[in-house]
PDB file of C-alpha atoms and ligand atoms in Angstrom:
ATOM      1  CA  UNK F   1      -3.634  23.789   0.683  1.00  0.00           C
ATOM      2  CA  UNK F   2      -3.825  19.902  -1.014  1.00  0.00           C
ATOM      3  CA  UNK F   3      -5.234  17.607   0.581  1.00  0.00           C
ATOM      4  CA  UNK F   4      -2.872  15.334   2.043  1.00  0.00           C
ATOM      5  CA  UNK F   5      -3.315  11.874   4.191  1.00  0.00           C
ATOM      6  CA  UNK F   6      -0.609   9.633   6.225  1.00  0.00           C
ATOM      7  CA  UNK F   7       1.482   7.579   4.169  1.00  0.00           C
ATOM      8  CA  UNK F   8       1.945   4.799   6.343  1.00  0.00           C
ATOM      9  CA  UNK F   9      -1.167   3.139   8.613  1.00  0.00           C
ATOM     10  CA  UNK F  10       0.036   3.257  12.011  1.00  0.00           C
ATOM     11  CA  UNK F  11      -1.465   1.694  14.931  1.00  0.00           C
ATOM     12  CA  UNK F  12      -3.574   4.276  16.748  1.00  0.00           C
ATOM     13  CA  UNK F  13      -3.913   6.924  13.563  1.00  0.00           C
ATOM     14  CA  UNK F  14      -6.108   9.755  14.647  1.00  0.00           C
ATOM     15  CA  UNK F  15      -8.034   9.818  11.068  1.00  0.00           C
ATOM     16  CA  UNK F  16     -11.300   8.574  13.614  1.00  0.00           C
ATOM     17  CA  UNK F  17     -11.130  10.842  15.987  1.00  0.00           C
ATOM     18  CA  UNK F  18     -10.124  13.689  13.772  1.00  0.00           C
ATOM     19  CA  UNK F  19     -13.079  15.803  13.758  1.00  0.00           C
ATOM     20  CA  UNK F  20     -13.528  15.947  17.719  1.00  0.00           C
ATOM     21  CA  UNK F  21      -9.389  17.379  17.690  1.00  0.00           C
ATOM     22  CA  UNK F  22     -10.033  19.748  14.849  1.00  0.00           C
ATOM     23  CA  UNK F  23     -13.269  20.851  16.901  1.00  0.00           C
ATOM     24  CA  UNK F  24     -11.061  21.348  19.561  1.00  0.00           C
ATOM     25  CA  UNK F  25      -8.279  23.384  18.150  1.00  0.00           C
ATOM     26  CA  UNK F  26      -7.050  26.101  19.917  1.00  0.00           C
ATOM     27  CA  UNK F  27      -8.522  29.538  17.063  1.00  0.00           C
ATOM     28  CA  UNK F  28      -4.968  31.389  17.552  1.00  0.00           C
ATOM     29  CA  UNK F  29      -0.860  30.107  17.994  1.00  0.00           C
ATOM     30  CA  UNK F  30       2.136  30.657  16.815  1.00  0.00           C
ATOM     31  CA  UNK F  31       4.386  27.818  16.717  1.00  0.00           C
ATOM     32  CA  UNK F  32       2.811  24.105  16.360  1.00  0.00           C
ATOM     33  CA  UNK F  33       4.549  20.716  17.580  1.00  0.00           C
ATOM     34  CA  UNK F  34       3.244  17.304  17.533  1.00  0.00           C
ATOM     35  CA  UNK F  35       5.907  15.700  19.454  1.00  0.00           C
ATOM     36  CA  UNK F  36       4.593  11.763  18.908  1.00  0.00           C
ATOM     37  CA  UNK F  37       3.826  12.450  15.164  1.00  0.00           C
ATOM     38  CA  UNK F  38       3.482   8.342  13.912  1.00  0.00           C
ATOM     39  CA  UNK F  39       1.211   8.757  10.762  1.00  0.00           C
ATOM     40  CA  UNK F  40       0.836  12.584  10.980  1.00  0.00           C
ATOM     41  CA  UNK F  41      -2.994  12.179  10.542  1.00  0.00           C
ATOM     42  CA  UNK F  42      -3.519  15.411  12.608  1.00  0.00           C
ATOM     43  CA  UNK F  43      -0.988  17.889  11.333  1.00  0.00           C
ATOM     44  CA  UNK F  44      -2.095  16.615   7.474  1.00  0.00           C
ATOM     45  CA  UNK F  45      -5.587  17.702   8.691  1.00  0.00           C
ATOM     46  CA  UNK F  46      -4.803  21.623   9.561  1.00  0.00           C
ATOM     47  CA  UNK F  47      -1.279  21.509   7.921  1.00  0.00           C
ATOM     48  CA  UNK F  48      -0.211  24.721  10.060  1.00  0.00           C
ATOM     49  CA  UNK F  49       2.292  27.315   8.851  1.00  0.00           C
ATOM     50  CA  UNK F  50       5.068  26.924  11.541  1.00  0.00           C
ATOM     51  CA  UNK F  51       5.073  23.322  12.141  1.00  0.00           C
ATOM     52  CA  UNK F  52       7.776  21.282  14.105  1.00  0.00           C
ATOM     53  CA  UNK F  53       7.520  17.230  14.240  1.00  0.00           C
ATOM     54  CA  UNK F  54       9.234  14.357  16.222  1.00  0.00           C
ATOM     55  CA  UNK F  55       8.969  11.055  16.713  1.00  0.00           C
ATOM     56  CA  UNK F  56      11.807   8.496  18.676  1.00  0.00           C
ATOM     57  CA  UNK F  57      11.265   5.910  16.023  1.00  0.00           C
ATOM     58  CA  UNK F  58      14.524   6.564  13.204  1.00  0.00           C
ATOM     59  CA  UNK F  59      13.214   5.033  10.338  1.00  0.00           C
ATOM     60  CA  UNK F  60      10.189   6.749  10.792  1.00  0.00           C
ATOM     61  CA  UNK F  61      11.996  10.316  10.806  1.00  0.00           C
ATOM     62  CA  UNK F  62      14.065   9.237   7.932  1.00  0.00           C
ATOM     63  CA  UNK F  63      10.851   8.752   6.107  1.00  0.00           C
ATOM     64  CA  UNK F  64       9.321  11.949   6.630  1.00  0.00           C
ATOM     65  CA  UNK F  65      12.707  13.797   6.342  1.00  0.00           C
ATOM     66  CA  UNK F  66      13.524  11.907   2.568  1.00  0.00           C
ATOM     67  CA  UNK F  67       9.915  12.945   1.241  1.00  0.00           C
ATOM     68  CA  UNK F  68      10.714  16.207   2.546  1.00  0.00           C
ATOM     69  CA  UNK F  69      14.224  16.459   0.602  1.00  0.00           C
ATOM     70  CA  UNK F  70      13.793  13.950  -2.049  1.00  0.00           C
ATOM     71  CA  UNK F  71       9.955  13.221  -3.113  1.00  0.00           C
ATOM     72  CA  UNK F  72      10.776  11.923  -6.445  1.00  0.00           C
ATOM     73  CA  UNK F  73      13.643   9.419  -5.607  1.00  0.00           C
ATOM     74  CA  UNK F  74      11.128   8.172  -2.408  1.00  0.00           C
ATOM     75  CA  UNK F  75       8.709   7.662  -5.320  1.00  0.00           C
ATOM     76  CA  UNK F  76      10.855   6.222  -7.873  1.00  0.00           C
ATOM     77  CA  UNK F  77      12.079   3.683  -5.021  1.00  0.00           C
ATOM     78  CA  UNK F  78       8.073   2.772  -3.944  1.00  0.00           C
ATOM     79  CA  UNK F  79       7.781   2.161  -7.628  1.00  0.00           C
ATOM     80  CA  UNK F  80      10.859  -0.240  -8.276  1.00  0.00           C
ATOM     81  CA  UNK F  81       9.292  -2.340  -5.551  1.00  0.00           C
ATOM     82  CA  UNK F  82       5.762  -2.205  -6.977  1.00  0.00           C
ATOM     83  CA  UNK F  83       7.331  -3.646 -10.208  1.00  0.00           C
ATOM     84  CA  UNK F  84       7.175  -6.968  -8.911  1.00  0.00           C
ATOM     85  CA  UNK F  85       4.424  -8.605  -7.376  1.00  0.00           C
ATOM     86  CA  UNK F  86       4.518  -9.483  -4.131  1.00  0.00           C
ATOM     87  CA  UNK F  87       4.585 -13.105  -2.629  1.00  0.00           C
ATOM     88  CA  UNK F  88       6.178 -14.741   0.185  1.00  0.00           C
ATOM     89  CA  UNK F  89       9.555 -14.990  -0.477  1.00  0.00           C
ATOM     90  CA  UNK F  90       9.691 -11.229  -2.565  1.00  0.00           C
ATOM     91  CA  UNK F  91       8.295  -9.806   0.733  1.00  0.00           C
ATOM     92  CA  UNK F  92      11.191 -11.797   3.177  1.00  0.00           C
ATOM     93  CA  UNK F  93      14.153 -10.657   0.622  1.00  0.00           C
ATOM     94  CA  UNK F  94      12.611  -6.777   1.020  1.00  0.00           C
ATOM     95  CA  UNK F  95      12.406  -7.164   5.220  1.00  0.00           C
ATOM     96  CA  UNK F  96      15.674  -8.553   5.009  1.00  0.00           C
ATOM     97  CA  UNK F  97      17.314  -5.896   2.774  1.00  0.00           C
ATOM     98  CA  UNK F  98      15.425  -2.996   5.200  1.00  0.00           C
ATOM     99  CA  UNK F  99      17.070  -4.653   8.120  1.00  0.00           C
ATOM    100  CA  UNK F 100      20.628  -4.487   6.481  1.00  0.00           C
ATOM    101  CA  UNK F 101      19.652  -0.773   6.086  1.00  0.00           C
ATOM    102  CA  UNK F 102      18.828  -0.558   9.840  1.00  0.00           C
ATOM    103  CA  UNK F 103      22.366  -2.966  10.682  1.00  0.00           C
ATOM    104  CA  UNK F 104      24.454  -0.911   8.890  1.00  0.00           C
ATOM    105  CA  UNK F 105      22.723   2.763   9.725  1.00  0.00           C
ATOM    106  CA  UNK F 106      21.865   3.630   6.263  1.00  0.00           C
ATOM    107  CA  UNK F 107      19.037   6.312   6.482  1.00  0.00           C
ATOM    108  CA  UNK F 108      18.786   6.992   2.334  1.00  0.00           C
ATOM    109  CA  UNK F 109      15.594   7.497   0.142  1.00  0.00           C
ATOM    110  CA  UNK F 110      15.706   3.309  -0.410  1.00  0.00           C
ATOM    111  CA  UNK F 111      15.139   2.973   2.906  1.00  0.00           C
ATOM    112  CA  UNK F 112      12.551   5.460   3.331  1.00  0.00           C
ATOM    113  CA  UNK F 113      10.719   3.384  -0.106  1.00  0.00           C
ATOM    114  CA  UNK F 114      10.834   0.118   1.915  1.00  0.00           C
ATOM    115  CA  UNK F 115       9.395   1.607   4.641  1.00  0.00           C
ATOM    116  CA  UNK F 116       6.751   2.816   2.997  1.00  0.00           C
ATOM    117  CA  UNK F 117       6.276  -0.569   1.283  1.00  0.00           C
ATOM    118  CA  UNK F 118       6.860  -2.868   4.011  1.00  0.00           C
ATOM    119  CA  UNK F 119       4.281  -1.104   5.653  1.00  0.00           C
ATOM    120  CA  UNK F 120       1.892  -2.149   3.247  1.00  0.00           C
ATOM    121  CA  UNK F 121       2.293  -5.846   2.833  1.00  0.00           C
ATOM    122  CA  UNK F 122       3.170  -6.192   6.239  1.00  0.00           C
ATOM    123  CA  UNK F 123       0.502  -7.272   8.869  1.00  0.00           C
ATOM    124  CA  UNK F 124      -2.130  -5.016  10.261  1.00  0.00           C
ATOM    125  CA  UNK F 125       0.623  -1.982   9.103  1.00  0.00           C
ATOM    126  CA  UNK F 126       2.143  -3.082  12.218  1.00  0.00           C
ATOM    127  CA  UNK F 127       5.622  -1.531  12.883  1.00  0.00           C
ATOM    128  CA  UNK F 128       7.141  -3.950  16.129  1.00  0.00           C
ATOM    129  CA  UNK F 129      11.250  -4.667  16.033  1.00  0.00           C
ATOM    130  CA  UNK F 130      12.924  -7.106  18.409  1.00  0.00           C
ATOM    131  CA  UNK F 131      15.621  -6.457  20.683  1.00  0.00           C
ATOM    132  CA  UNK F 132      17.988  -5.688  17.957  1.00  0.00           C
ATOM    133  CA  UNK F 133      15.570  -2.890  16.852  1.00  0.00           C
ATOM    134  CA  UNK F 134      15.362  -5.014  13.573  1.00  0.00           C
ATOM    135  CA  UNK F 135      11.490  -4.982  11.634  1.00  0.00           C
ATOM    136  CA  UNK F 136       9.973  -8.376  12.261  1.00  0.00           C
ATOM    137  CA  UNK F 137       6.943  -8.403  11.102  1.00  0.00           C
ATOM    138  CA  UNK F 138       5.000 -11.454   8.863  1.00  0.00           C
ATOM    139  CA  UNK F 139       4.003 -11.178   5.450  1.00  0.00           C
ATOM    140  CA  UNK F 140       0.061 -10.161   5.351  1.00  0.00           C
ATOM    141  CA  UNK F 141      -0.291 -12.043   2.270  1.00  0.00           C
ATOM    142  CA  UNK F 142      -1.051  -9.622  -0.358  1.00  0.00           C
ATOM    143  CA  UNK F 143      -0.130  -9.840  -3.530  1.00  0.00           C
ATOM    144  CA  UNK F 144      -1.707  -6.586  -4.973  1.00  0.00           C
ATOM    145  CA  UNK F 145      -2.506  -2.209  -4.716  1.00  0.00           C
ATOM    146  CA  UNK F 146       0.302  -0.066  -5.192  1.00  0.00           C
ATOM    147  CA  UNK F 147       1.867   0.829  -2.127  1.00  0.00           C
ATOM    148  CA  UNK F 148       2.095   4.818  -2.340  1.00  0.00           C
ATOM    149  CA  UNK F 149      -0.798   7.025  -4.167  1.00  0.00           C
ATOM    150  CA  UNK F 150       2.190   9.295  -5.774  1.00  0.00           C
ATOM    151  CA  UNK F 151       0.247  12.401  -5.728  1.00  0.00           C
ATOM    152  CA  UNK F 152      -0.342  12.592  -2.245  1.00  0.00           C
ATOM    153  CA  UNK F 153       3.787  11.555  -1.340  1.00  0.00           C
ATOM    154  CA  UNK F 154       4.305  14.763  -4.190  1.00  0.00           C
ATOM    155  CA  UNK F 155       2.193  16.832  -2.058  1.00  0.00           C
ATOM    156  CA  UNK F 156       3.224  15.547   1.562  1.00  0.00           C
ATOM    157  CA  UNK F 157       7.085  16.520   0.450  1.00  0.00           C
ATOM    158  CA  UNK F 158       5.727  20.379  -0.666  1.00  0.00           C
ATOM    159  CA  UNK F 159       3.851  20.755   2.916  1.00  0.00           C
ATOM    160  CA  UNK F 160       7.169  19.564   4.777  1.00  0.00           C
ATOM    161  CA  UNK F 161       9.162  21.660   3.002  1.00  0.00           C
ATOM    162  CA  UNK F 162       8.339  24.311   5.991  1.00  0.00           C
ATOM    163  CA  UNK F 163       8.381  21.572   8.604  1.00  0.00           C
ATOM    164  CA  UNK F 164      11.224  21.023  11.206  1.00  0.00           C
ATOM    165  CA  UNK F 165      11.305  17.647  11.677  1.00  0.00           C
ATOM    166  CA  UNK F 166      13.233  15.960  14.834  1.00  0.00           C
ATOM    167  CA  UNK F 167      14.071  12.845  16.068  1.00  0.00           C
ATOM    168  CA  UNK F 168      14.557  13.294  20.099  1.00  0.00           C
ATOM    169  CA  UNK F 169      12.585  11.795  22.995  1.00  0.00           C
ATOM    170  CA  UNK F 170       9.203  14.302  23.832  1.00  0.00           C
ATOM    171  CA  UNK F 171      10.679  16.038  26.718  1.00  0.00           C
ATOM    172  CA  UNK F 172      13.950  17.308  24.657  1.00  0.00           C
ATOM    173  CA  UNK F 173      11.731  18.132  22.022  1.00  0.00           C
ATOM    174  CA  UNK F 174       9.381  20.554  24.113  1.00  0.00           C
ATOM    175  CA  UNK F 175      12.300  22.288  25.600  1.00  0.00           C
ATOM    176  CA  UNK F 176      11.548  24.793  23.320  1.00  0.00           C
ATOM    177  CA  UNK F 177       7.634  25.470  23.392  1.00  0.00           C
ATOM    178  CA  UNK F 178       6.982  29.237  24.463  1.00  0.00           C
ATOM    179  CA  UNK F 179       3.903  31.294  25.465  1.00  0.00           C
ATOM    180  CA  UNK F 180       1.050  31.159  22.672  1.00  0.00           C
ATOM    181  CA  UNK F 181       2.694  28.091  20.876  1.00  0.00           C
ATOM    182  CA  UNK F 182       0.272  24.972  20.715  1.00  0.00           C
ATOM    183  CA  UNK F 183       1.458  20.981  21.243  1.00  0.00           C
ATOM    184  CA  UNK F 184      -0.751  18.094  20.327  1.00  0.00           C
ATOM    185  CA  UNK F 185       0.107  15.348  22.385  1.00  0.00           C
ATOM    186  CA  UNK F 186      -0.579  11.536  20.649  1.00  0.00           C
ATOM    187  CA  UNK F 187       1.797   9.482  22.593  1.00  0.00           C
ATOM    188  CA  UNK F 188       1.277   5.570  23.425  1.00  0.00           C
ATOM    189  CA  UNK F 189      -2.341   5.076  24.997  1.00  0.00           C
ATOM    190  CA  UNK F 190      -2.724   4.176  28.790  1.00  0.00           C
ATOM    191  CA  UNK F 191      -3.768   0.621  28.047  1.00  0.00           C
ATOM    192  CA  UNK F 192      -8.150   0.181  28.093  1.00  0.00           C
ATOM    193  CA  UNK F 193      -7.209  -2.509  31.661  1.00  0.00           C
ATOM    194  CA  UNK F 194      -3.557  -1.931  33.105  1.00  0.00           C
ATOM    195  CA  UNK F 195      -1.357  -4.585  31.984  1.00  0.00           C
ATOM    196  CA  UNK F 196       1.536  -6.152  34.339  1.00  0.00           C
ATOM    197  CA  UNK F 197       3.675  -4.542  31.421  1.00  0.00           C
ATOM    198  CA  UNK F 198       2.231  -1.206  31.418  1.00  0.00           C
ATOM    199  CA  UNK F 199       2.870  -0.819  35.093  1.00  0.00           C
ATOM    200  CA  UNK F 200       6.326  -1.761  35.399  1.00  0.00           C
ATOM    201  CA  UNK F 201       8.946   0.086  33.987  1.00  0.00           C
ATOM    202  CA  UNK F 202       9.961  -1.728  30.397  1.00  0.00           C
ATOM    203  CA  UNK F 203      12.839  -0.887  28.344  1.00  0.00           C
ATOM    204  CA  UNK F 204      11.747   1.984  25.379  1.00  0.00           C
ATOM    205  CA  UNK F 205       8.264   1.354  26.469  1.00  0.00           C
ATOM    206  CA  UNK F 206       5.803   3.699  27.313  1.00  0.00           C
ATOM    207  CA  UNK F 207       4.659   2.304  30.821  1.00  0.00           C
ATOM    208  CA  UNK F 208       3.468   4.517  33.892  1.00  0.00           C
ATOM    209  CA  UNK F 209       6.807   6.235  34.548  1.00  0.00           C
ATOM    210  CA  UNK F 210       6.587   7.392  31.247  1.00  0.00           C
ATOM    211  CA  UNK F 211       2.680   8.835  31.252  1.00  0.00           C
ATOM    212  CA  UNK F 212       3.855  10.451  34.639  1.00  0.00           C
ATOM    213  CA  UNK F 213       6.744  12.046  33.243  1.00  0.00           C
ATOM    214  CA  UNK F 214       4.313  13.157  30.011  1.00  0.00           C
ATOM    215  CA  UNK F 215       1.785  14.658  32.544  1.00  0.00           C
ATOM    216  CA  UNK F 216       4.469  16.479  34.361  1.00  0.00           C
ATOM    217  CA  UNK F 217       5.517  18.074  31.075  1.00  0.00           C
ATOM    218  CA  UNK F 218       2.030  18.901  30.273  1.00  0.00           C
ATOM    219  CA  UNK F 219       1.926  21.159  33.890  1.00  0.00           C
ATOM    220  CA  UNK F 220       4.987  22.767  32.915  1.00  0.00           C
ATOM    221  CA  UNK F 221       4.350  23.794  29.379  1.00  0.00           C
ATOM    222  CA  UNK F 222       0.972  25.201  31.606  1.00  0.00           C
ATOM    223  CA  UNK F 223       2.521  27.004  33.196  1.00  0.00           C
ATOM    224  CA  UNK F 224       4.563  28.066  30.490  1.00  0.00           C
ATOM    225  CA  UNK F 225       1.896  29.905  29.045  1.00  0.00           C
ATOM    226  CA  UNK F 226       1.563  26.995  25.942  1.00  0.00           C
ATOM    227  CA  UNK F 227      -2.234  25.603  24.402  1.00  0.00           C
ATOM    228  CA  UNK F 228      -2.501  22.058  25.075  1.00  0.00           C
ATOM    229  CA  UNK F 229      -4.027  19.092  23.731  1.00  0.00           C
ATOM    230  CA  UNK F 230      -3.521  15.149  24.411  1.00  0.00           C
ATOM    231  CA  UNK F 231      -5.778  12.609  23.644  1.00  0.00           C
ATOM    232  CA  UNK F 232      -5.868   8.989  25.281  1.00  0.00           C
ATOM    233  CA  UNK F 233      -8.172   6.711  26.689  1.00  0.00           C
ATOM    234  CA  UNK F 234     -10.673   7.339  28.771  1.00  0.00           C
ATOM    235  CA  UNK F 235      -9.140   5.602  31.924  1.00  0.00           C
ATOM    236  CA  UNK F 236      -9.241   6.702  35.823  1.00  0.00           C
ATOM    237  CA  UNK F 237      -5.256   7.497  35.628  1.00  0.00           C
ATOM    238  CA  UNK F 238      -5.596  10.031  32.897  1.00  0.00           C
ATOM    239  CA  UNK F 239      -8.365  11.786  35.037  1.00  0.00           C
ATOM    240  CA  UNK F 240      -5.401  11.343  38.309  1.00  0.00           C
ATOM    241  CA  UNK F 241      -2.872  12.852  36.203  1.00  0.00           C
ATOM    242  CA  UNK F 242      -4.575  15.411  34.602  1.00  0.00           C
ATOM    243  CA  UNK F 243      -6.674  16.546  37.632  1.00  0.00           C
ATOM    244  CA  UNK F 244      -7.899  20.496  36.931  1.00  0.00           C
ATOM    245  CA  UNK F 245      -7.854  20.500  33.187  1.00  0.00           C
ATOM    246  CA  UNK F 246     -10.643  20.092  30.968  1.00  0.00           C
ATOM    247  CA  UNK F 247     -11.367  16.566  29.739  1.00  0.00           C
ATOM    248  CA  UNK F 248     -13.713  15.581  27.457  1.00  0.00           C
ATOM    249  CA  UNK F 249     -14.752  12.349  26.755  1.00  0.00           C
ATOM    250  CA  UNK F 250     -16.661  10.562  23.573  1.00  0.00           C
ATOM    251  CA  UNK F 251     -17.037   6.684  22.234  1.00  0.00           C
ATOM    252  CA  UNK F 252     -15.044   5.142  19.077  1.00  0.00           C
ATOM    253  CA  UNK F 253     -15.327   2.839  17.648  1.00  0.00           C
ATOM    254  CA  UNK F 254     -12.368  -0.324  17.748  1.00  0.00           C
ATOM    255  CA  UNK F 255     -11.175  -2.993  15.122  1.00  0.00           C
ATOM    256  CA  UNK F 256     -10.753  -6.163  17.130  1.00  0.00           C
ATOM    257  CA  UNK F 257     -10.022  -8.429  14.932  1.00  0.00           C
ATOM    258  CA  UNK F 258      -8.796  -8.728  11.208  1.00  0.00           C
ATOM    259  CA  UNK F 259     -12.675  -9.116   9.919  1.00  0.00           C
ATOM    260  CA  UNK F 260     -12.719  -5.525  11.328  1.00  0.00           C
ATOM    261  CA  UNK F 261     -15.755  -6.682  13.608  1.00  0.00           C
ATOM    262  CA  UNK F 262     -16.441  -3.520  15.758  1.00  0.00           C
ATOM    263  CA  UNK F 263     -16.758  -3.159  19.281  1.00  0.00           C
ATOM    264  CA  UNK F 264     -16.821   0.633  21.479  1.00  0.00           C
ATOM    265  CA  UNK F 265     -14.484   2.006  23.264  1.00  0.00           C
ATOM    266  CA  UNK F 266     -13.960   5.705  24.737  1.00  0.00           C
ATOM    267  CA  UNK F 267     -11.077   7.889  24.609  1.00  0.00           C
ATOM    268  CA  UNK F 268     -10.656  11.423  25.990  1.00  0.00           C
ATOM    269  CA  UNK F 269      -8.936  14.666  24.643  1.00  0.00           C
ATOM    270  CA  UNK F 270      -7.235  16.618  27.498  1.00  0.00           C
ATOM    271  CA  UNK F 271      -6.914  20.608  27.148  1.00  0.00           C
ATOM    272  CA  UNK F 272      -5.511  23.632  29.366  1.00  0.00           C
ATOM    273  CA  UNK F 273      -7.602  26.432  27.724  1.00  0.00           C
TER     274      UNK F 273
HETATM  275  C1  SAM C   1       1.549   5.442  17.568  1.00  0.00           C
HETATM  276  S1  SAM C   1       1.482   6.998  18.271  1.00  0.00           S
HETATM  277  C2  SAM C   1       0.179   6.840  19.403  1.00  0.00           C
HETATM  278  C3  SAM C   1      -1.099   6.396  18.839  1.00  0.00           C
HETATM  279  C4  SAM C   1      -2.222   6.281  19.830  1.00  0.00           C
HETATM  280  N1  SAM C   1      -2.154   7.291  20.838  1.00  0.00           N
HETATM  281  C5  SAM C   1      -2.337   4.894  20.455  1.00  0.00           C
HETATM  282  O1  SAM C   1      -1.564   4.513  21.339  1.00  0.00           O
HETATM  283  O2  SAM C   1      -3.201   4.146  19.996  1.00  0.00           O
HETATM  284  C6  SAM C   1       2.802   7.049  19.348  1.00  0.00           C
HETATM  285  C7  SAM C   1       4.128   7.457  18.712  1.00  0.00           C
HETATM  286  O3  SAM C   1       4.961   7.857  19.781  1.00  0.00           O
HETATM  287  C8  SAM C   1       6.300   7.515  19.481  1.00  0.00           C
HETATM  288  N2  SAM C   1       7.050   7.488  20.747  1.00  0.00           N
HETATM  289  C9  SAM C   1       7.065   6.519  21.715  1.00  0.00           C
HETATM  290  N3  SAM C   1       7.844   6.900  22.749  1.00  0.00           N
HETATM  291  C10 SAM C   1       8.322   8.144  22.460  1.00  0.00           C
HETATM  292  C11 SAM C   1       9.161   9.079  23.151  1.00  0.00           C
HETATM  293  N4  SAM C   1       9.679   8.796  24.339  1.00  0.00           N
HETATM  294  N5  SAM C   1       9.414  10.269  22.561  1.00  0.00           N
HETATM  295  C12 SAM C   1       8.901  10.563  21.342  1.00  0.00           C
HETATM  296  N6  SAM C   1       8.116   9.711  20.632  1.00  0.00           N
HETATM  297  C13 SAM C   1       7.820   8.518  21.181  1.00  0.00           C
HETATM  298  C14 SAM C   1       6.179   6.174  18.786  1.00  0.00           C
HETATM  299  O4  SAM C   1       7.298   5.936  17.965  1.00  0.00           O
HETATM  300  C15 SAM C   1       4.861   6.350  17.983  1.00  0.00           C
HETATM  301  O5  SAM C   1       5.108   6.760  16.660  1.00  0.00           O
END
C-alpha cells in the first residue's frame, strides 16, 4: 500500500480528524462506501479492498474517474498548466476555459487537469458555482508550487483502479449496502448556530430536510444489518436525530481566517456498533 493523500483541498477534509475515524473503524466488512467522498482523505487513509465512491458534484467524479483511467494524460495536462506562471489574467483565461468545459458537458482528462489546478490558485481551495453551476471563484494570488505532486496522482490512479466510483445523490447510492458492508458518512456539516439558510429548504443545498432524510437512511441501513459511521458537529440536532446510537464527541481545532488564527470547535462521530 503507497501512501496516498487528497489531490484537491476541500472544505471540511477529514485529514484532522483522521486518527479519531481510523480509531473508530469497524475491525471486519466486506464492502466499503463513502457516499460524500469530496477530497477522499478517509478512504486514502485505510485504502480498503472493495471500495465504492460517490459524490453529486460532476466535475469532481470526472476527476477521480480520469486519474483512475488516464493518470498520465491528468498529469501531462496539470503540467501544461504549470508551464506558465500564474498571474491574474493566466488564472481568469483557465476559469474561463473550465467553464466552457462545464457549458458544453465536456468531462475529458483537460478538464479533470484544470480542476486540479484551479483548485490550487483558487481561494481557500474553495469549490462554490453560481446558479449556472459555473466555477466562480477569485484568483488567490499565487504565482508559484506546482499544482499536483505527480507521484502521489501516479499512485491515487493504481488504488482506484479497484474503486467503483459513482456520481448519484447518497440515498441512490446506498441502495445497495448489505449486511456486514461498512459506510462512512462525511456529508455537509449541520452548521456550528442554525442559519435561516440551513433551516429552510434551499435548492441543491444540504439544509434540515436533507440531514433528516440522511438520518433516516442511517436507521435503515441499521436495520439492514450495515456498520456505520458519520461524523458532524457536535450540535443538539445530531444528538435528536441520532437518538440510541453511540456518539462520541472530541474538540478541533478551526481556521477562521486566512492568517489561519485558531479557534476550537467540537465535532462528533456517530456509530451503530
Ligand atoms: C465537503 S464534504 C463534507 C465535509 C465536512 N463534513 C464539512 O461540511 O465540513 C461534502 C460532500 O458532499 C457532497 N454532496 C452534497 N450533497 C450531496 C448529495 N445529496 N449526495 C451526494 N453527495 C453530496 C458535496 O459535493 C461534497 O463533496
Amino acid at each position: 500500500m503507497y501512501k496516498i493523500t487528497p489531490f484537491v483541498k476541500w472544505a471540511g477534509g477529514k485529514s484532522q480528524i483522521l486518527n479519531e475515524i481510523i480509531a473508530r473503524l469497524p475491525d471486519t466488512y466486506d464492502d466499503y462506501y463513502e457516499p460524500f467522498i469530496a477530497g477522499g482523505a478517509v478512504l486514502f487513509a485505510i485504502q480498503p479492498h472493495n471500495a465504492k465512491i460517490n459524490d453529486i458534484n460532476t466535475q469532481l467524479i470526472n476527476t477521480f474517474n480520469q486519474l483512475k483511467y488516464s493518470p498520465d494524460k491528468v498529469i501531462s495536462a496539470v503540467k501544461d498548466l504549470d508551464g506558465t506562471v500564474c498571474d491574474k489574467e493566466y488564472y481568469y483565461r483557465n476559469r474561463d476555459r473550465y467553464n466552457e468545459k462545464i457549458k458544453n458537458g465536456i468531462l475529458d482528462e483537460e478538464t479533470a487537469g484544470l480542476f486540479i489546478w484551479l483548485n490550487k490558485h483558487c481561494f481557500n481551495g474553495l469549490y462554490r458555482v453560481n446558479n449556472k453551476g459555473l466555477f466562480n471563484v477569485p484568483y488567490n494570488n499565487k504565482t508559484d508550487g506546482s499544482s499536483m505532486v505527480e507521484d502521489n496522482l501516479k499512485d491515487i490512479g493504481i488504488y482506484l483502479k479497484n474503486v467503483e466510483i459513482y456520481n448519484l445523490d447518497f440515498g441512490d447510492f446506498c441502495k445497495s449496502v448489505k449486511e456486514n458492508d461498512f459506510v462512512y458518512f462525511d456529508s455537509p456539516y449541520i452548521p456550528e448556530s442554525e442559519t435561516a439558510d440551513f433551516t429552510s429548504y434551499t435548492k441543491g443545498g444540504f439544509g434540515l430536510e436533507e440531514h433528516k432524510r440522511l438520518a433516516e437512511l442511517y436507521k435503515e441501513l441499521d436495520k439492514r444489518g450495515a456498520k456505520l459511521m458519520l461524523s458532524n458537529n457536535d450540535v443538539d440536532l445530531v444528538y435528536e436525530l441520532y437518538d440510541g446510537f453511540k456518539i462520541d464527541s472530541f474538540d478541533v481545532k478551526r481556521m477562521i481566517n486566512r492568517d489561519a488564527e485558531n479557534r476550537t470547535g467540537r465535532e462528533v462521530i456517530v456509530t451503530n456498533y
